[in-house]
mmCIF file of C-alpha atoms in Angstrom:
data_model
loop_
_atom_site.group_PDB
_atom_site.id
_atom_site.type_symbol
_atom_site.label_atom_id
_atom_site.label_comp_id
_atom_site.label_asym_id
_atom_site.label_seq_id
_atom_site.Cartn_x
_atom_site.Cartn_y
_atom_site.Cartn_z
ATOM 1 C CA MET A 107 181.674 197.207 76.048
ATOM 2 C CA LEU A 108 178.614 198.103 78.171
ATOM 3 C CA ASP A 109 178.486 196.411 81.560
ATOM 4 C CA VAL A 110 175.331 194.263 81.968
ATOM 5 C CA ARG A 111 175.012 194.999 85.675
ATOM 6 C CA ARG A 112 175.028 198.735 85.000
ATOM 7 C CA LEU A 113 172.458 198.302 82.223
ATOM 8 C CA ARG A 114 170.230 196.596 84.807
ATOM 9 C CA LEU A 115 170.599 199.595 87.113
ATOM 10 C CA LEU A 116 169.625 201.884 84.177
ATOM 11 C CA CYS A 117 166.468 199.769 83.681
ATOM 12 C CA ASP A 118 165.735 199.934 87.341
ATOM 13 C CA LEU A 119 165.969 203.733 87.178
ATOM 14 C CA ASP A 120 163.640 203.806 84.217
ATOM 15 C CA ARG A 121 161.091 201.682 86.138
ATOM 16 C CA LEU A 122 161.453 203.179 89.627
ATOM 17 C CA GLY A 123 162.122 206.784 88.766
ATOM 18 C CA THR A 124 164.753 207.797 91.382
ATOM 19 C CA ILE A 125 168.275 206.779 92.297
ATOM 20 C CA ALA A 126 167.149 206.476 95.924
ATOM 21 C CA ALA A 127 164.510 203.877 94.904
ATOM 22 C CA VAL A 128 167.006 201.948 92.838
ATOM 23 C CA ALA A 129 169.423 201.899 95.812
ATOM 24 C CA LEU A 130 166.697 200.608 98.133
ATOM 25 C CA ALA A 131 165.681 197.887 95.649
ATOM 26 C CA ARG A 132 169.259 196.722 95.142
ATOM 27 C CA SER A 133 170.504 197.229 98.715
ATOM 28 C CA TYR A 134 173.049 199.649 97.510
ATOM 29 C CA THR A 135 173.851 203.195 98.688
ATOM 30 C CA PRO A 136 172.602 206.017 96.471
ATOM 31 C CA SER A 137 176.177 207.081 95.960
ATOM 32 C CA ALA A 138 177.123 203.611 94.713
ATOM 33 C CA VAL A 139 174.221 203.631 92.200
ATOM 34 C CA SER A 140 175.267 207.107 91.001
ATOM 35 C CA GLN A 141 178.834 205.935 90.582
ATOM 36 C CA GLN A 142 177.751 202.893 88.518
ATOM 37 C CA LEU A 143 175.515 205.005 86.275
ATOM 38 C CA ALA A 144 178.321 207.495 85.790
ATOM 39 C CA ALA A 145 180.613 204.630 84.768
ATOM 40 C CA LEU A 146 177.935 203.492 82.257
ATOM 41 C CA GLU A 147 177.922 206.998 80.748
ATOM 42 C CA ARG A 148 181.685 206.734 80.234
ATOM 43 C CA GLU A 149 181.295 203.353 78.640
ATOM 44 C CA ALA A 150 178.522 204.680 76.287
ATOM 45 C CA GLY A 151 180.529 207.862 75.495
ATOM 46 C CA VAL A 152 177.419 210.039 75.815
ATOM 47 C CA ALA A 153 175.377 211.642 78.598
ATOM 48 C CA LEU A 154 172.564 209.379 79.692
ATOM 49 C CA LEU A 155 171.133 211.452 82.534
ATOM 50 C CA GLU A 156 170.523 215.138 83.227
ATOM 51 C CA ARG A 157 171.035 216.062 86.859
ATOM 52 C CA SER A 158 169.277 218.870 88.678
ATOM 53 C CA GLY A 159 170.123 218.816 92.377
ATOM 54 C CA ARG A 160 169.020 215.396 93.663
ATOM 55 C CA ARG A 161 166.719 214.697 90.679
ATOM 56 C CA VAL A 162 167.739 213.026 87.420
ATOM 57 C CA ALA A 163 166.038 212.758 84.046
ATOM 58 C CA PHE A 164 166.916 210.652 80.993
ATOM 59 C CA THR A 165 168.504 212.376 78.041
ATOM 60 C CA ALA A 166 167.411 211.258 74.557
ATOM 61 C CA ALA A 167 170.395 208.973 74.416
ATOM 62 C CA GLY A 168 169.621 207.593 77.900
ATOM 63 C CA ARG A 169 166.067 206.822 76.851
ATOM 64 C CA VAL A 170 167.273 204.946 73.784
ATOM 65 C CA LEU A 171 169.792 202.897 75.848
ATOM 66 C CA ALA A 172 167.189 202.087 78.504
ATOM 67 C CA THR A 173 164.818 200.801 75.860
ATOM 68 C CA HIS A 174 167.472 198.623 74.247
ATOM 69 C CA ALA A 175 168.858 197.501 77.560
ATOM 70 C CA ALA A 176 165.561 195.813 78.413
ATOM 71 C CA GLY A 177 165.873 193.797 75.206
ATOM 72 C CA VAL A 178 169.482 192.969 76.025
ATOM 73 C CA LEU A 179 168.565 191.604 79.463
ATOM 74 C CA ALA A 180 165.766 189.516 77.937
ATOM 75 C CA ALA A 181 168.213 188.161 75.360
ATOM 76 C CA LEU A 182 170.586 187.206 78.105
ATOM 77 C CA GLU A 183 167.768 185.262 79.858
ATOM 78 C CA GLN A 184 167.068 183.483 76.554
ATOM 79 C CA THR A 185 170.754 182.663 76.170
ATOM 80 C CA GLU A 186 170.973 181.253 79.680
ATOM 81 C CA ALA A 187 167.817 179.233 79.002
ATOM 82 C CA ALA A 188 169.291 177.841 75.765
ATOM 83 C CA LEU A 189 172.518 176.904 77.481
ATOM 84 C CA ALA A 190 170.593 175.207 80.275
ATOM 85 C CA ALA A 191 168.498 173.298 77.667
ATOM 86 C CA ALA A 192 171.742 172.029 76.138
ATOM 87 C CA ARG A 193 172.411 170.046 79.319
ATOM 88 C CA THR A 194 170.898 166.631 79.856
ATOM 89 C CA GLY A 195 167.832 168.020 81.653
ATOM 90 C CA PRO A 196 166.528 170.300 84.397
ATOM 91 C CA ALA A 197 169.223 170.719 87.025
ATOM 92 C CA GLY A 198 170.558 173.229 89.593
ATOM 93 C CA PRO A 199 168.633 175.583 91.840
ATOM 94 C CA LEU A 200 165.096 176.730 91.038
ATOM 95 C CA ARG A 201 163.821 179.427 93.395
ATOM 96 C CA ILE A 202 159.968 179.503 93.548
ATOM 97 C CA GLY A 203 157.879 182.214 95.236
ATOM 98 C CA ALA A 204 154.238 181.465 96.095
ATOM 99 C CA PHE A 205 151.453 182.686 98.362
ATOM 100 C CA PRO A 206 150.681 180.443 101.379
ATOM 101 C CA THR A 207 147.553 178.783 100.017
ATOM 102 C CA ALA A 208 149.443 177.749 96.871
ATOM 103 C CA VAL A 209 152.389 176.442 98.938
ATOM 104 C CA ARG A 210 149.942 174.294 100.874
ATOM 105 C CA THR A 211 147.675 173.065 98.013
ATOM 106 C CA LEU A 212 149.388 173.399 94.581
ATOM 107 C CA LEU A 213 153.124 172.960 95.212
ATOM 108 C CA PRO A 214 153.571 169.811 97.186
ATOM 109 C CA ALA A 215 152.512 167.400 94.516
ATOM 110 C CA ALA A 216 154.467 169.341 91.838
ATOM 111 C CA LEU A 217 157.580 169.336 94.016
ATOM 112 C CA VAL A 218 157.332 165.608 94.653
ATOM 113 C CA GLY A 219 156.845 164.921 90.924
ATOM 114 C CA LEU A 220 159.688 167.143 89.834
ATOM 115 C CA GLY A 221 162.020 165.697 92.495
ATOM 116 C CA ARG A 222 161.396 162.188 91.197
ATOM 117 C CA ALA A 223 161.639 163.079 87.523
ATOM 118 C CA TYR A 224 164.710 165.345 87.902
ATOM 119 C CA PRO A 225 166.813 164.448 90.923
ATOM 120 C CA ALA A 226 169.466 167.080 89.984
ATOM 121 C CA LEU A 227 166.924 169.917 90.246
ATOM 122 C CA GLU A 228 167.279 171.804 93.559
ATOM 123 C CA LEU A 229 163.776 173.080 94.374
ATOM 124 C CA MET A 230 163.543 175.988 96.845
ATOM 125 C CA VAL A 231 160.213 177.535 97.901
ATOM 126 C CA THR A 232 159.649 180.888 99.595
ATOM 127 C CA GLU A 233 156.244 182.083 100.861
ATOM 128 C CA LEU A 234 155.705 185.508 99.310
ATOM 129 C CA ASP A 235 152.696 187.779 98.742
ATOM 130 C CA PRO A 236 152.040 188.196 94.997
ATOM 131 C CA ALA A 237 152.575 191.959 95.318
ATOM 132 C CA ASP A 238 156.261 191.246 96.194
ATOM 133 C CA VAL A 239 156.919 188.744 93.385
ATOM 134 C CA PRO A 240 157.780 191.120 90.488
ATOM 135 C CA ALA A 241 160.548 192.825 92.473
ATOM 136 C CA ALA A 242 161.901 189.459 93.654
ATOM 137 C CA LEU A 243 162.066 188.233 90.061
ATOM 138 C CA ARG A 244 163.778 191.408 88.803
ATOM 139 C CA GLU A 245 166.313 191.210 91.696
ATOM 140 C CA ARG A 246 166.928 187.494 90.846
ATOM 141 C CA ARG A 247 165.871 186.370 94.298
ATOM 142 C CA LEU A 248 163.309 184.194 92.515
ATOM 143 C CA ASP A 249 163.303 182.301 89.212
ATOM 144 C CA VAL A 250 159.519 181.742 89.182
ATOM 145 C CA GLY A 251 156.722 183.293 91.162
ATOM 146 C CA LEU A 252 152.955 183.128 91.326
ATOM 147 C CA LEU A 253 150.986 186.313 90.610
ATOM 148 C CA ASN A 254 147.355 187.057 91.404
ATOM 149 C CA ASP A 255 144.891 189.536 90.145
ATOM 150 C CA TYR A 256 141.115 190.016 90.681
ATOM 151 C CA ASP A 257 138.281 191.563 88.731
ATOM 152 C CA ALA A 258 138.331 194.353 91.322
ATOM 153 C CA ALA A 259 142.181 194.760 91.056
ATOM 154 C CA PRO A 260 143.435 193.927 87.587
ATOM 155 C CA GLY A 261 147.088 192.958 87.416
ATOM 156 C CA GLU A 262 149.845 195.369 86.323
ATOM 157 C CA VAL A 263 151.517 194.869 82.957
ATOM 158 C CA HIS A 264 155.218 194.128 83.532
ATOM 159 C CA ALA A 265 157.136 194.567 80.373
ATOM 160 C CA ASP A 266 160.220 192.784 81.651
ATOM 161 C CA LEU A 267 158.262 189.734 82.907
ATOM 162 C CA ASP A 268 156.322 187.000 81.129
ATOM 163 C CA SER A 269 153.676 184.697 82.527
ATOM 164 C CA VAL A 270 151.282 181.851 81.720
ATOM 165 C CA PRO A 271 147.808 181.306 83.246
ATOM 166 C CA LEU A 272 147.401 178.766 85.994
ATOM 167 C CA LEU A 273 144.033 179.255 87.742
ATOM 168 C CA ASP A 274 140.766 181.181 87.297
ATOM 169 C CA GLU A 275 138.571 180.641 90.355
ATOM 170 C CA PRO A 276 135.531 182.143 92.108
ATOM 171 C CA VAL A 277 135.723 184.077 95.349
ATOM 172 C CA PHE A 278 133.342 183.654 98.261
ATOM 173 C CA LEU A 279 132.257 185.621 101.245
ATOM 174 C CA ALA A 280 132.957 183.405 104.262
ATOM 175 C CA VAL A 281 130.616 183.994 107.204
ATOM 176 C CA PRO A 282 129.995 182.154 110.499
ATOM 177 C CA ALA A 283 127.365 179.504 109.849
ATOM 178 C CA GLY A 284 124.791 180.978 112.209
ATOM 179 C CA THR A 285 125.210 184.559 110.986
ATOM 180 C CA PRO A 286 122.175 186.004 109.103
ATOM 181 C CA CYS A 287 123.990 187.465 106.092
ATOM 182 C CA ALA A 288 122.611 187.149 102.572
ATOM 183 C CA ASP A 289 125.176 189.032 100.475
ATOM 184 C CA LEU A 290 128.176 191.289 100.530
ATOM 185 C CA ARG A 291 126.173 194.498 101.162
ATOM 186 C CA ALA A 292 124.697 192.969 104.312
ATOM 187 C CA ALA A 293 128.262 192.316 105.598
ATOM 188 C CA GLY A 294 128.844 196.089 106.029
ATOM 189 C CA ASP A 295 127.500 195.791 109.636
ATOM 190 C CA LEU A 296 129.763 192.848 110.516
ATOM 191 C CA ASP A 297 133.332 192.527 111.778
ATOM 192 C CA TRP A 298 135.961 191.652 109.169
ATOM 193 C CA ILE A 299 139.139 189.616 109.033
ATOM 194 C CA LEU A 300 141.549 191.359 106.637
ATOM 195 C CA ALA A 301 144.992 190.537 105.315
ATOM 196 C CA SER A 302 147.965 192.712 106.207
ATOM 197 C CA ALA A 303 148.071 196.225 104.735
ATOM 198 C CA GLY A 304 150.030 196.357 101.520
ATOM 199 C CA THR A 305 149.010 192.891 100.334
ATOM 200 C CA LEU A 306 146.815 192.265 97.275
ATOM 201 C CA CYS A 307 144.112 190.533 99.398
ATOM 202 C CA HIS A 308 143.859 193.594 101.650
ATOM 203 C CA GLU A 309 143.559 195.966 98.649
ATOM 204 C CA VAL A 310 140.920 193.794 96.944
ATOM 205 C CA THR A 311 138.777 193.630 100.099
ATOM 206 C CA LEU A 312 138.841 197.395 100.477
ATOM 207 C CA ARG A 313 137.853 197.883 96.832
ATOM 208 C CA VAL A 314 135.090 195.321 96.885
ATOM 209 C CA CYS A 315 133.571 196.778 100.079
ATOM 210 C CA ALA A 316 133.917 200.335 98.800
ATOM 211 C CA ALA A 317 131.934 199.332 95.671
ATOM 212 C CA GLN A 318 129.157 198.250 98.041
ATOM 213 C CA GLY A 319 129.266 201.583 99.896
ATOM 214 C CA PHE A 320 131.037 200.755 103.134
ATOM 215 C CA THR A 321 134.487 200.439 104.739
ATOM 216 C CA PRO A 322 135.100 197.095 106.458
ATOM 217 C CA ARG A 323 135.259 197.170 110.250
ATOM 218 C CA VAL A 324 138.520 195.333 110.832
ATOM 219 C CA ARG A 325 138.693 193.094 113.895
ATOM 220 C CA HIS A 326 141.503 190.681 113.002
ATOM 221 C CA ARG A 327 144.342 190.560 110.471
ATOM 222 C CA ALA A 328 145.643 187.276 109.047
ATOM 223 C CA ASP A 329 147.339 186.426 105.760
ATOM 224 C CA ASP A 330 146.842 182.641 105.601
ATOM 225 C CA PHE A 331 143.386 181.601 104.459
ATOM 226 C CA ALA A 332 143.393 178.499 106.713
ATOM 227 C CA THR A 333 143.758 180.896 109.667
ATOM 228 C CA VAL A 334 141.195 183.276 108.249
ATOM 229 C CA LEU A 335 138.643 180.404 107.900
ATOM 230 C CA ALA A 336 139.363 179.170 111.406
ATOM 231 C CA LEU A 337 138.617 182.652 112.749
ATOM 232 C CA VAL A 338 135.440 182.924 110.659
ATOM 233 C CA GLY A 339 134.314 179.513 111.959
ATOM 234 C CA ALA A 340 134.903 180.747 115.472
ATOM 235 C CA GLY A 341 132.505 183.610 114.923
ATOM 236 C CA GLN A 342 135.225 186.257 114.790
ATOM 237 C CA GLY A 343 134.201 187.969 111.633
ATOM 238 C CA VAL A 344 133.745 187.546 107.858
ATOM 239 C CA SER A 345 136.263 187.560 104.995
ATOM 240 C CA LEU A 346 136.763 187.016 101.315
ATOM 241 C CA VAL A 347 138.257 183.637 100.334
ATOM 242 C CA PRO A 348 139.035 182.089 96.965
ATOM 243 C CA GLN A 349 138.021 178.619 95.812
ATOM 244 C CA LEU A 350 141.545 177.333 96.424
ATOM 245 C CA ALA A 351 141.122 177.902 100.142
ATOM 246 C CA VAL A 352 137.657 176.305 100.458
ATOM 247 C CA PRO A 353 138.871 172.782 101.398
ATOM 248 C CA ALA A 354 140.296 174.325 104.662
ATOM 249 C CA ALA A 355 136.818 175.697 105.625
ATOM 250 C CA PRO A 356 135.405 174.136 108.850
ATOM 251 C CA ALA A 357 131.763 173.099 109.056
ATOM 252 C CA THR A 358 131.073 176.210 111.064
ATOM 253 C CA VAL A 359 131.681 178.409 107.961
ATOM 254 C CA ARG A 360 129.078 179.273 105.334
ATOM 255 C CA LEU A 361 130.299 180.318 101.892
ATOM 256 C CA ILE A 362 128.349 182.874 99.847
ATOM 257 C CA PRO A 363 129.289 182.970 96.142
ATOM 258 C CA LEU A 364 130.274 186.376 94.753
ATOM 259 C CA ALA A 365 130.469 187.871 91.322
ATOM 260 C CA LEU A 366 134.223 188.092 91.757
ATOM 261 C CA ARG A 367 137.030 185.978 90.380
ATOM 262 C CA ARG A 368 140.727 185.551 91.134
ATOM 263 C CA ARG A 369 143.282 184.648 88.481
ATOM 264 C CA THR A 370 146.688 183.167 89.168
ATOM 265 C CA ARG A 371 149.635 183.220 86.737
ATOM 266 C CA ILE A 372 153.116 181.701 86.763
ATOM 267 C CA ALA A 373 155.553 184.504 86.142
ATOM 268 C CA TYR A 374 159.240 184.596 85.255
ATOM 269 C CA ARG A 375 161.793 186.974 83.733
ATOM 270 C CA ARG A 376 161.161 187.779 80.043
ATOM 271 C CA GLY A 377 163.250 185.376 77.910
ATOM 272 C CA ALA A 378 163.357 182.596 80.496
ATOM 273 C CA ALA A 379 160.408 180.529 79.317
ATOM 274 C CA ALA A 380 162.591 177.982 77.559
ATOM 275 C CA HIS A 381 164.746 177.288 80.565
ATOM 276 C CA PRO A 382 164.298 173.569 81.210
ATOM 277 C CA ALA A 383 163.794 173.956 84.998
ATOM 278 C CA ILE A 384 161.136 176.678 84.483
ATOM 279 C CA SER A 385 159.315 174.820 81.692
ATOM 280 C CA ALA A 386 159.368 171.642 83.842
ATOM 281 C CA LEU A 387 157.790 173.501 86.771
ATOM 282 C CA ILE A 388 155.143 175.077 84.513
ATOM 283 C CA ALA A 389 154.244 171.628 83.137
ATOM 284 C CA ALA A 390 154.062 170.156 86.631
ATOM 285 C CA LEU A 391 151.740 172.927 87.901
ATOM 286 C CA THR A 392 149.469 173.085 84.883
#
């Protein structure tokens, strides 16, 4: 019998490429990952990996097993969802990851409604950048997470995750009300407020500005749009903000519409869509 936990490590290796990366993602030592994969080879009765120094490559049998293992893991998610559906209703913990603006604007009403409708449901929210959501879902630190993508930065295709659309919204250039700025190109001479490096918002801003022929001159860094808009209103720079953040804009901020849109999706592990807690959250949000 093949161990499911070891199959998950094999899928991680297929996705991440190195044992060191798998160890980092799972908070294991590289030696522990290697030992588990060696045990999986013994269970399979065939070599799954070819080792050359510190590097490994899949054998033909290893590639076959990795492909089928992804289906096995999805089938297990479906089985867990079916068993959960056999209960009287949504119950137990539901771990939700969302970016700060969604936590402030979208989730409160959904959480209140779900809490009233399903008292046995334990709702737990974590603020998380969309770039970190896929890994948190795979590592089972989250059950559901919100993903973003923009015209300027299309979302990755995650074969082991499923998702449903939630929002499609315009993006604005936020500038201090008294600043003479007509469009994005004119903002090349202004100070900018950017999100932290490594976040999707940071990457999108760099790409959008590059398309206009300039690199933004960063003055401040902030990840919450309410903070960003407060800084813009205080004359501290300009920034890109989505429609969802607009209600937090003070009167001292002027919003310039851009030909840029942001899309938000509700993501979960493949096979988990029928889980009653996940389907209840999707219904509450949409």
